[in-house]
Short mmCIF file of C-alpha atoms and ligand atoms in Angstrom, two decimals:
data_model
loop_
_atom_site.label_atom_id
_atom_site.label_comp_id
_atom_site.label_asym_id
_atom_site.label_seq_id
_atom_site.Cartn_x
_atom_site.Cartn_y
_atom_site.Cartn_z
CA MET E 1 0.00 0.00 0.00
CA THR E 2 2.94 2.35 -0.61
CA PRO E 3 1.69 5.42 -2.57
CA PRO E 4 2.44 6.11 -6.22
CA VAL E 5 5.76 7.84 -6.97
CA ALA E 6 3.96 11.15 -7.64
CA ASP E 7 3.07 11.47 -3.96
CA ARG E 8 6.42 11.38 -2.24
CA ARG E 9 5.40 13.16 0.91
CA PRO E 10 6.92 11.27 3.84
CA LEU E 11 4.78 8.41 5.10
CA ILE E 12 4.28 8.02 8.82
CA GLY E 13 2.88 4.87 10.38
CA ILE E 14 1.29 4.85 13.81
CA VAL E 15 0.65 1.44 15.29
CA GLY E 16 -2.21 1.68 17.77
CA SER E 17 -5.40 3.74 17.51
CA GLY E 18 -5.61 4.49 21.23
CA ILE E 19 -5.08 7.86 22.87
CA ALA E 20 -1.26 7.76 22.59
CA GLY E 21 -1.45 7.12 18.83
CA LEU E 22 -4.10 9.81 18.36
CA ARG E 23 -2.11 12.40 20.31
CA ALA E 24 1.06 11.55 18.38
CA ALA E 25 -0.83 12.11 15.10
CA ASN E 26 -2.20 15.38 16.43
CA ALA E 27 1.28 16.60 17.45
CA ILE E 28 2.74 15.72 14.02
CA LEU E 29 -0.03 17.65 12.27
CA LYS E 30 0.44 20.60 14.61
CA CYS E 31 4.12 20.73 13.60
CA LYS E 32 2.84 21.20 10.02
CA VAL E 33 4.71 18.18 8.73
CA ASP E 34 3.86 17.73 5.05
CA ALA E 35 3.34 14.00 5.38
CA ARG E 36 0.70 11.31 5.11
CA ILE E 37 -0.11 9.62 8.40
CA VAL E 38 -1.68 6.18 8.61
CA VAL E 39 -3.00 4.94 11.95
CA PHE E 40 -3.28 1.14 12.23
CA GLY E 41 -5.60 -0.24 14.88
CA ASP E 42 -6.61 -3.85 15.39
CA GLU E 43 -9.80 -2.70 17.13
CA THR E 44 -12.60 -1.69 14.78
CA HIS E 45 -13.46 1.53 16.60
CA ARG E 46 -11.70 4.89 16.49
CA THR E 47 -10.05 6.21 19.66
CA TYR E 48 -12.48 6.03 22.55
CA ASN E 49 -12.44 6.87 26.22
CA ARG E 50 -10.95 3.66 27.62
CA PRO E 51 -11.06 4.75 31.29
CA GLY E 52 -14.78 5.40 30.76
CA LEU E 53 -15.39 1.65 30.38
CA THR E 54 -15.52 1.19 34.14
CA LYS E 55 -16.57 4.60 35.42
CA LYS E 56 -20.34 4.39 35.42
CA ARG E 57 -23.41 2.29 34.79
CA TYR E 58 -25.01 2.42 31.37
CA PRO E 59 -28.73 2.30 30.61
CA LEU E 60 -30.38 -1.04 29.99
CA SER E 61 -30.68 -0.75 26.25
CA ASP E 62 -29.07 -1.48 22.92
CA ALA E 63 -27.52 1.96 23.15
CA LEU E 64 -25.08 0.56 25.68
CA GLU E 65 -22.26 0.17 23.20
CA MET E 66 -22.89 3.58 21.67
CA ALA E 67 -22.74 5.16 25.11
CA ILE E 68 -19.54 3.39 26.06
CA ALA E 69 -17.95 4.01 22.68
CA GLU E 70 -17.91 7.76 22.96
CA ASP E 71 -15.23 8.92 20.49
CA VAL E 72 -12.37 10.97 21.82
CA LYS E 73 -12.21 14.18 19.85
CA VAL E 74 -8.90 15.90 19.42
CA ASN E 75 -8.90 19.17 17.52
CA GLY E 76 -6.90 19.10 14.34
CA VAL E 77 -7.02 15.39 13.50
CA GLU E 78 -10.02 15.62 11.16
CA ASN E 79 -7.48 16.06 8.45
CA ASP E 80 -7.05 14.71 4.92
CA ALA E 81 -3.45 13.84 5.74
CA LEU E 82 -4.67 11.24 8.23
CA THR E 83 -5.94 7.79 7.27
CA TRP E 84 -7.40 5.31 9.76
CA ARG E 85 -6.82 1.63 9.01
CA LEU E 86 -9.09 0.10 11.64
CA GLY E 87 -9.48 -3.64 12.08
CA THR E 88 -5.97 -3.93 10.67
CA ARG E 89 -3.31 -5.57 12.72
CA VAL E 90 0.41 -5.02 12.23
CA GLU E 91 1.75 -8.57 12.34
CA THR E 92 5.48 -7.86 12.13
CA ALA E 93 7.84 -4.95 11.62
CA ASP E 94 11.20 -4.80 9.92
CA LEU E 95 12.74 -1.64 11.33
CA ARG E 96 15.92 -1.90 9.24
CA ASP E 97 13.97 -1.90 5.95
CA ARG E 98 11.26 0.39 7.41
CA VAL E 99 8.38 -1.88 6.53
CA LEU E 100 5.30 -3.13 8.37
CA HIS E 101 3.55 -6.38 7.46
CA LEU E 102 -0.21 -6.15 7.90
CA SER E 103 -2.89 -8.71 8.73
CA THR E 104 -4.42 -8.01 5.30
CA GLY E 105 -1.30 -9.36 3.60
CA GLU E 106 -0.23 -5.87 2.52
CA THR E 107 3.00 -4.14 3.43
CA PHE E 108 3.47 -0.51 4.47
CA GLU E 109 6.78 1.29 3.94
CA TYR E 110 7.27 4.20 6.30
CA ASP E 111 9.61 7.13 6.76
CA GLY E 112 8.66 7.54 10.42
CA LEU E 113 7.00 5.21 12.91
CA VAL E 114 5.21 5.63 16.23
CA ILE E 115 4.70 2.51 18.33
CA ALA E 116 1.57 3.04 20.45
CA ALA E 117 0.25 -0.51 20.72
CA GLY E 118 -0.57 -0.38 24.44
CA VAL E 119 -1.00 -3.44 26.63
CA ARG E 120 -3.45 -6.31 27.02
CA PRO E 121 -4.73 -7.94 30.20
CA ARG E 122 -2.56 -10.57 31.79
CA THR E 123 -4.48 -13.81 32.12
CA SER E 124 -4.19 -16.85 34.34
CA VAL E 125 -3.65 -20.27 32.83
CA TRP E 126 -7.25 -20.19 31.63
CA GLY E 127 -7.03 -17.06 29.52
CA ASN E 128 -10.42 -15.87 28.30
CA GLY E 129 -11.61 -19.46 28.43
CA GLU E 130 -13.48 -21.82 30.66
CA CYS E 131 -12.31 -23.80 33.66
CA GLU E 132 -14.44 -26.41 35.38
CA LEU E 133 -16.31 -23.72 37.30
CA HIS E 134 -16.46 -20.50 35.35
CA THR E 135 -15.94 -18.63 32.14
CA HIS E 136 -12.95 -16.38 32.71
CA ARG E 137 -13.19 -12.82 31.40
CA THR E 138 -10.85 -9.83 31.26
CA LEU E 139 -11.51 -6.18 30.48
CA ARG E 140 -9.54 -4.01 28.10
CA GLY E 141 -11.66 -3.08 25.09
CA LEU E 142 -15.18 -2.17 24.10
CA GLY E 143 -16.28 -5.73 23.38
CA ASP E 144 -15.20 -6.85 26.85
CA ALA E 145 -16.97 -3.87 28.44
CA ARG E 146 -20.19 -4.51 26.54
CA TYR E 147 -20.27 -8.12 27.72
CA ILE E 148 -19.42 -7.31 31.34
CA HIS E 149 -21.93 -4.44 31.65
CA HIS E 150 -24.69 -6.68 30.27
CA ARG E 151 -23.86 -9.38 32.79
CA LEU E 152 -23.64 -6.93 35.70
CA GLN E 153 -27.01 -5.51 34.74
CA ALA E 154 -28.46 -8.91 35.54
CA SER E 155 -27.25 -8.39 39.14
CA GLU E 156 -25.22 -11.54 39.19
CA LYS E 157 -22.83 -12.72 41.80
CA VAL E 158 -19.47 -11.69 40.50
CA THR E 159 -15.97 -12.75 41.43
CA ILE E 160 -13.13 -10.37 40.64
CA VAL E 161 -9.54 -11.54 40.82
CA GLY E 162 -6.98 -8.83 41.59
CA ALA E 163 -7.05 -5.56 43.52
CA GLY E 164 -5.54 -3.01 41.15
CA PHE E 165 -7.35 -0.07 39.57
CA VAL E 166 -9.40 -2.00 37.06
CA ALA E 167 -10.37 -4.62 39.69
CA CYS E 168 -11.44 -1.99 42.23
CA GLU E 169 -13.37 0.05 39.67
CA LEU E 170 -15.12 -3.10 38.48
CA ALA E 171 -16.02 -4.02 42.06
CA SER E 172 -17.39 -0.54 42.60
CA LEU E 173 -19.39 -0.71 39.36
CA ALA E 174 -20.75 -4.17 40.19
CA LYS E 175 -21.93 -2.87 43.55
CA GLU E 176 -23.70 0.01 41.81
CA TYR E 177 -25.46 -2.50 39.56
CA GLY E 178 -26.59 -4.32 42.69
CA CYS E 179 -24.35 -7.38 42.39
CA GLU E 180 -22.88 -9.42 45.20
CA VAL E 181 -19.12 -9.01 44.89
CA LEU E 182 -16.29 -11.30 45.94
CA MET E 183 -12.74 -10.02 45.40
CA LEU E 184 -9.73 -12.32 45.53
CA GLU E 185 -6.20 -10.95 45.96
CA ALA E 186 -3.73 -13.74 46.55
CA LEU E 187 -0.45 -11.84 46.32
CA ARG E 188 -0.99 -8.56 48.17
CA ARG E 189 -2.67 -7.47 51.38
CA GLY E 190 -4.91 -4.87 49.80
CA PRO E 191 -5.65 -2.67 46.79
CA PHE E 192 -2.84 -0.80 44.98
CA GLU E 193 -0.23 -2.12 47.41
CA SER E 194 2.59 -2.00 44.87
CA ILE E 195 1.92 1.70 44.25
CA LEU E 196 0.67 3.12 47.54
CA GLY E 197 2.38 0.82 50.03
CA GLU E 198 1.10 -1.57 52.67
CA ARG E 199 -0.53 0.86 55.14
CA VAL E 200 -2.65 2.73 52.60
CA SER E 201 -3.43 -0.52 50.85
CA MET E 202 -4.73 -2.17 54.01
CA ALA E 203 -6.89 0.88 54.75
CA LEU E 204 -8.34 0.55 51.26
CA GLY E 205 -9.02 -3.14 51.91
CA ARG E 206 -11.04 -2.14 54.99
CA TRP E 207 -12.90 0.41 52.85
CA LEU E 208 -13.98 -2.34 50.44
CA VAL E 209 -15.25 -4.50 53.28
CA GLN E 210 -17.10 -1.58 54.92
CA HIS E 211 -18.91 -1.12 51.62
CA GLY E 212 -20.20 -4.64 51.38
CA ILE E 213 -17.53 -6.38 49.33
CA THR E 214 -16.21 -9.74 50.42
CA PHE E 215 -12.47 -9.20 50.11
CA LEU E 216 -10.20 -12.19 50.60
CA THR E 217 -6.41 -12.09 50.51
CA GLY E 218 -3.53 -14.58 50.80
CA ASP E 219 -4.38 -18.26 51.25
CA SER E 220 -8.13 -17.62 51.60
CA ALA E 221 -8.08 -16.02 48.17
CA ARG E 222 -5.71 -18.60 46.68
CA GLU E 223 -8.03 -21.44 47.67
CA LEU E 224 -10.75 -20.03 45.46
CA LEU E 225 -8.55 -19.42 42.44
CA CYS E 226 -8.97 -21.80 39.60
CA ASP E 227 -5.42 -23.06 39.23
CA VAL E 228 -5.76 -24.57 42.71
CA LYS E 229 -8.52 -27.14 43.08
CA PRO E 230 -11.01 -25.62 45.52
CA SER E 231 -11.86 -27.94 48.40
CA ASP E 232 -15.51 -26.96 48.36
CA PRO E 233 -16.33 -25.63 44.91
CA GLU E 234 -19.44 -23.58 44.40
CA PRO E 235 -21.70 -24.75 41.61
CA PRO E 236 -20.78 -23.03 38.32
CA SER E 237 -24.17 -21.36 38.00
CA ASP E 238 -23.75 -19.67 41.37
CA ARG E 239 -20.74 -17.54 40.57
CA SER E 240 -20.65 -17.62 36.84
CA LEU E 241 -19.16 -14.19 36.16
CA PHE E 242 -15.49 -14.50 36.98
CA ILE E 243 -13.37 -11.52 35.94
CA GLU E 244 -9.61 -11.43 36.11
CA ALA E 245 -7.89 -8.07 36.50
CA ILE E 246 -4.41 -9.19 37.40
CA GLY E 247 -2.21 -6.80 35.48
CA SER E 248 -1.19 -6.41 31.89
CA VAL E 249 1.29 -7.42 29.23
CA PRO E 250 2.77 -4.96 26.68
CA ASN E 251 1.85 -5.71 23.04
CA VAL E 252 5.42 -6.10 21.74
CA GLU E 253 5.42 -9.46 19.96
CA TRP E 254 5.14 -7.89 16.49
CA LEU E 255 8.46 -6.09 17.13
CA HIS E 256 10.50 -9.22 17.78
CA GLY E 257 13.55 -9.76 15.59
CA ASN E 258 14.65 -6.12 15.55
CA GLY E 259 17.16 -6.29 18.38
CA LEU E 260 15.09 -4.02 20.66
CA ASP E 261 15.01 -4.15 24.44
CA LEU E 262 11.47 -5.47 24.91
CA SER E 263 11.91 -6.75 28.46
CA ASP E 264 9.04 -4.59 29.79
CA GLY E 265 7.46 -2.72 26.92
CA VAL E 266 9.58 -0.78 24.42
CA ARG E 267 12.57 1.04 25.84
CA VAL E 268 12.89 4.67 24.70
CA ASP E 269 15.07 7.67 25.53
CA GLU E 270 13.88 10.96 27.06
CA TYR E 271 12.50 12.05 23.66
CA MET E 272 10.58 8.76 23.26
CA ARG E 273 13.02 7.63 20.57
CA VAL E 274 13.60 3.89 20.12
CA SER E 275 17.35 3.58 19.89
CA PRO E 276 19.20 3.03 17.56
CA TRP E 277 16.50 4.05 15.05
CA GLU E 278 16.37 7.80 14.40
CA ASN E 279 12.85 7.61 12.93
CA VAL E 280 11.09 5.28 15.39
CA PHE E 281 9.34 6.46 18.57
CA ALA E 282 7.08 4.86 21.16
CA ALA E 283 4.43 6.28 23.49
CA GLY E 284 1.71 5.43 25.97
CA ASP E 285 1.31 2.29 28.07
CA ILE E 286 3.88 0.43 25.97
CA ALA E 287 6.79 2.89 26.42
CA ARG E 288 9.44 2.43 29.13
CA TYR E 289 11.28 5.66 29.59
CA PRO E 290 13.84 7.30 31.90
CA ASP E 291 11.88 8.90 34.73
CA PRO E 292 13.14 12.47 35.26
CA TRP E 293 11.80 12.41 38.82
CA THR E 294 13.99 9.55 39.95
CA ALA E 295 17.32 10.24 38.25
CA GLY E 296 16.49 8.37 35.09
CA ASN E 297 15.24 5.05 36.48
CA LEU E 298 13.28 3.36 33.72
CA THR E 299 9.55 3.45 34.24
CA ARG E 300 6.42 2.41 32.37
CA MET E 301 3.09 4.00 33.26
CA GLU E 302 -0.41 2.81 32.44
CA PHE E 303 -2.25 6.08 32.89
CA TRP E 304 -4.36 8.08 30.46
CA LYS E 305 -2.51 11.36 31.03
CA ASN E 306 0.83 9.64 30.59
CA ALA E 307 -0.39 8.34 27.20
CA ILE E 308 -1.42 11.89 26.22
CA ASP E 309 1.88 13.47 27.29
CA THR E 310 4.17 10.81 25.84
CA GLY E 311 2.06 10.67 22.63
CA ASP E 312 2.50 14.44 22.20
CA LEU E 313 6.23 14.20 22.81
CA ALA E 314 6.69 11.23 20.45
CA GLY E 315 4.82 13.14 17.72
CA ARG E 316 6.92 16.27 18.17
CA SER E 317 10.13 14.24 18.25
CA LEU E 318 9.17 12.43 15.05
CA ALA E 319 8.36 15.76 13.35
CA SER E 320 11.76 17.05 14.40
CA SER E 321 13.48 13.92 13.01
CA LEU E 322 11.93 14.82 9.63
CA GLY E 323 13.27 18.37 9.87
CA TYR E 324 10.15 20.07 11.24
CA GLY E 325 11.11 22.08 14.31
CA SER E 326 13.34 21.01 17.12
CA VAL E 327 12.28 19.25 20.25
CA THR E 328 13.53 21.26 23.14
CA SER E 329 11.55 19.71 25.95
CA ARG E 330 12.08 16.17 27.11
CA ILE E 331 9.68 14.32 29.37
CA GLY E 332 9.19 17.03 31.94
CA TYR E 333 5.90 16.38 33.66
CA PHE E 334 5.09 14.02 36.44
CA PRO E 335 2.39 11.41 35.96
CA SER E 336 -0.95 11.77 37.68
CA MET E 337 -4.24 9.91 37.73
CA SER E 338 -7.44 9.74 39.65
CA THR E 339 -10.08 7.11 40.19
CA GLU E 340 -13.12 6.56 42.38
CA VAL E 341 -13.74 3.41 44.38
CA LEU E 342 -17.08 3.08 46.20
CA GLY E 343 -17.40 6.84 46.57
CA LEU E 344 -13.79 7.41 47.61
CA ARG E 345 -11.81 9.61 45.23
CA ILE E 346 -8.17 8.51 44.94
CA GLN E 347 -5.69 10.90 43.32
CA ILE E 348 -2.09 9.95 42.75
CA ALA E 349 0.73 12.12 41.47
CA GLY E 350 4.41 11.55 40.81
CA ASN E 351 5.89 8.14 41.30
CA PRO E 352 5.03 6.73 44.77
CA LYS E 353 6.30 3.33 43.59
CA MET E 354 9.85 4.67 43.72
CA SER E 355 9.60 5.80 47.37
CA ASP E 356 11.44 4.28 50.31
CA SER E 357 9.20 5.83 52.99
CA MET E 358 5.86 7.57 53.42
CA GLU E 359 4.39 10.24 55.64
CA ILE E 360 0.74 10.89 56.49
CA VAL E 361 0.50 14.66 55.98
CA ARG E 362 -3.18 15.03 56.94
CA GLY E 363 -5.94 12.75 58.14
CA ASP E 364 -6.17 9.26 59.55
CA LEU E 365 -6.02 5.98 57.59
CA ASP E 366 -8.85 4.62 59.77
CA GLN E 367 -11.13 7.41 58.55
CA LEU E 368 -10.62 7.54 54.82
CA ASP E 369 -13.94 9.30 54.25
CA GLN E 370 -12.61 12.28 56.24
CA GLY E 371 -9.68 12.62 53.82
CA VAL E 372 -6.07 11.41 53.97
CA LEU E 373 -3.09 13.07 52.35
CA VAL E 374 0.11 11.06 51.96
CA ALA E 375 3.60 12.13 50.83
CA TYR E 376 5.96 9.51 49.38
CA LEU E 377 9.68 10.08 49.90
CA ARG E 378 12.89 8.71 48.52
CA GLU E 379 16.06 9.53 50.45
CA GLY E 380 14.12 12.28 52.21
CA SER E 381 12.75 14.09 49.17
CA MET E 382 9.26 13.77 47.83
CA VAL E 383 8.71 11.59 44.74
CA GLY E 384 4.95 11.19 44.92
CA ALA E 385 1.71 12.08 46.67
CA ALA E 386 -1.69 10.50 47.15
CA TYR E 387 -4.94 12.08 48.24
CA LEU E 388 -7.92 9.94 49.27
CA ASP E 389 -11.19 11.64 50.15
CA LYS E 390 -14.95 11.59 49.76
CA GLY E 391 -15.00 15.36 49.50
CA ALA E 392 -12.31 17.97 48.97
CA ARG E 393 -11.32 18.78 52.55
CA PHE E 394 -7.55 18.79 51.94
CA ASN E 395 -7.58 19.97 48.35
CA SER E 396 -5.48 23.08 48.91
CA ALA E 397 -2.93 21.09 50.94
CA TYR E 398 -2.78 18.54 48.09
CA ILE E 399 -2.22 21.29 45.53
CA LYS E 400 0.60 22.62 47.71
CA LEU E 401 2.17 19.14 47.77
CA LEU E 402 1.90 18.95 43.98
CA LYS E 403 3.63 22.31 43.70
CA SER E 404 6.56 21.17 45.80
CA LEU E 405 6.70 17.96 43.75
CA ARG E 406 6.88 20.02 40.56
CA GLU E 407 9.59 22.31 41.95
CA ARG E 408 11.92 19.54 43.02
C1 FAD G 1 -11.01 -0.47 32.27
C2 FAD G 1 -9.88 0.54 32.30
C3 FAD G 1 -9.99 1.67 33.11
C4 FAD G 1 -8.96 2.60 33.14
N1 FAD G 1 -9.10 3.69 33.96
C5 FAD G 1 -8.11 4.61 34.01
C6 FAD G 1 -8.23 5.78 34.83
O1 FAD G 1 -9.22 5.97 35.54
N2 FAD G 1 -7.23 6.69 34.81
C7 FAD G 1 -6.11 6.51 34.06
O2 FAD G 1 -5.21 7.36 34.10
N3 FAD G 1 -5.96 5.40 33.27
C8 FAD G 1 -6.92 4.46 33.22
N4 FAD G 1 -6.79 3.36 32.42
C9 FAD G 1 -5.57 3.22 31.62
C10 FAD G 1 -5.67 4.00 30.32
O3 FAD G 1 -6.85 3.63 29.65
C11 FAD G 1 -4.44 3.71 29.46
O4 FAD G 1 -3.32 4.23 30.15
C12 FAD G 1 -4.52 4.33 28.08
O5 FAD G 1 -5.67 3.91 27.39
C13 FAD G 1 -3.27 3.92 27.27
O6 FAD G 1 -3.37 4.38 25.97
P1 FAD G 1 -2.47 3.77 24.81
O7 FAD G 1 -2.86 4.54 23.59
O8 FAD G 1 -1.05 3.75 25.23
O9 FAD G 1 -2.90 2.25 24.69
P2 FAD G 1 -4.29 1.59 24.28
O10 FAD G 1 -5.43 2.45 24.70
O11 FAD G 1 -4.24 0.20 24.76
O12 FAD G 1 -4.27 1.59 22.68
C14 FAD G 1 -3.43 0.73 21.95
C15 FAD G 1 -4.20 0.22 20.75
O13 FAD G 1 -3.29 -0.49 19.89
C16 FAD G 1 -3.92 -1.68 19.43
N5 FAD G 1 -2.88 -2.62 18.99
C17 FAD G 1 -2.09 -3.40 19.75
N6 FAD G 1 -1.24 -4.12 18.98
C18 FAD G 1 -1.51 -3.78 17.70
C19 FAD G 1 -0.98 -4.19 16.44
N7 FAD G 1 0.02 -5.07 16.36
N8 FAD G 1 -1.52 -3.66 15.30
C20 FAD G 1 -2.52 -2.75 15.38
N9 FAD G 1 -3.07 -2.32 16.55
C21 FAD G 1 -2.55 -2.82 17.69
C22 FAD G 1 -4.71 -2.12 20.65
O14 FAD G 1 -5.72 -3.04 20.33
C23 FAD G 1 -5.29 -0.77 21.12
O15 FAD G 1 -6.45 -0.46 20.40
C24 FAD G 1 -7.80 2.40 32.37
C25 FAD G 1 -7.69 1.27 31.55
C26 FAD G 1 -8.72 0.34 31.52
C27 FAD G 1 -8.58 -0.90 30.65
#
C-alpha cells in the first residue's frame, strides 16, 4: 500500500489507535509536517475513552455500546493527511527496511514510525476461556466492556480476581449494579499495594469490606482461584461471572527480531526515541522511559494522562526527526491519575512506587472518608503524593504538595 511515486510526501505509520497514537498524530499535524499519516488499529473503533469503560453504569438498552464508545475528539485530526486503518493488525515490523507487514497481507513502507500498541490484560492459565467452574473474562476493550456491563445488569454474583485499579473500579461498578461481589487478591494485602504501600493498601481493603464487598487475601483467596482445586467448589451457575484483573502485558510481539530491548514494553530515551532508530518512537502504556523524577530510572506508566503526554512528545520528536522544528523539551511532567472506588476519590501524582518511605500529611487511615493526604519520599525528598477523600477537605494542601513535587 505504498503510494504512487507522484506522492512522495513522507509516510508516517502509527501502530495503535488508542489515545497515545491519536495524540502523536495530532502533534505531528500541529508541527505542520507535510506527510501522510496512517493509523493502524486492530480494534474496529476509532479512539475512545478507555477509562470510561468502568466509570459508570449504562442504561439497559441497545444503546449501551454507543454510550460506552464515545469517540475521543482531538482538535486538528479531522485532516485529509490522516488515514485510519481500523481492524488492521500489524503482524510484524522490519525496522531496518522500514516496513510493516499487515494482517491483510499488505506491506506498508514508512519514513517515520510511532509505536503506540498499548497493553493487554494478563491472564491466568485459563485465559479468556473456561475452567471447570467458570468462564474467565478480562476487560480491556469495548467488546469486553459490553459483555461485562450486560452481565452486571443482571445483578449476578461476581468474582473479581486482583485488587488493582481495574479490579477496584469493576467491584465498585458491580456494587452500583446491585451485584454481590467477591474479590480475591492472593499476592498482596490490599488494593494498589505495589503503588501506595502496605498501610494505605490495608486501609483501602477495609474500605472495600465496609462497603459490602467480600475481600479475601492470601491463602483464603488462593483457595478459590482456579489453578488450585477448591476444596468446596461452588456450583458453576452460582458464581458464573469470573473476571480477572491481574495486570497487563505490553503488546510487543510484532516487534521481535529487531534487536530491541522489549523486556518490559519498548525502551525509549527521554525524547521517546527507540534507539538506535532515528525515525522510530514509542508512546503510551507500551513505552518504558527514563523517569526524570527519579534520576532516570526506567519506568512504564499505564495512565491516560501519561499516554497523552508521551504521545504528544513522540509526535513532536518524530516531526523534528523529519526536519520540522526542534524538540527542546524532554519528558518534563510528572504522571498523575485519579479514580473513584465506592465513593472514595483517589488521586495519585508523581511516582510513589519509587519511594522508600511515606508520611501521612493530613488525616487518619482509619477514617478515609474524612480525607487522607500522603507524601511519598525517597532519600528524604518527595517523589509522589496521594490524596484519598470523599469530599475535597484537603484539596489546597494537596495542591501545595503537587507544587513542591513540581519544583523539586
Ligand atoms: C477499564 C480501564 C480503566 C482505566 N481507567 C483509568 C483511569 O481511571 N485513569 C487513568 O489514568 N488510566 C486508566 N486506564 C488506563 C488508560 O486507559 C491507558 O493508560 C490508556 O488507554 C493507554 O493508551 P495507549 O494509547 O497507550 O494504549 P491503548 O489504549 O491500549 O491503545 C493501543 C491500541 O493499539 C492496538 N494494537 C495493539 N497491537 C496492535 C498491532 N500489532 N496492530 C494494530 N493495533 C494494535 C490495541 O488493540 C489498542 O487499540 C484504564 C484502563 C482500563 C482498561
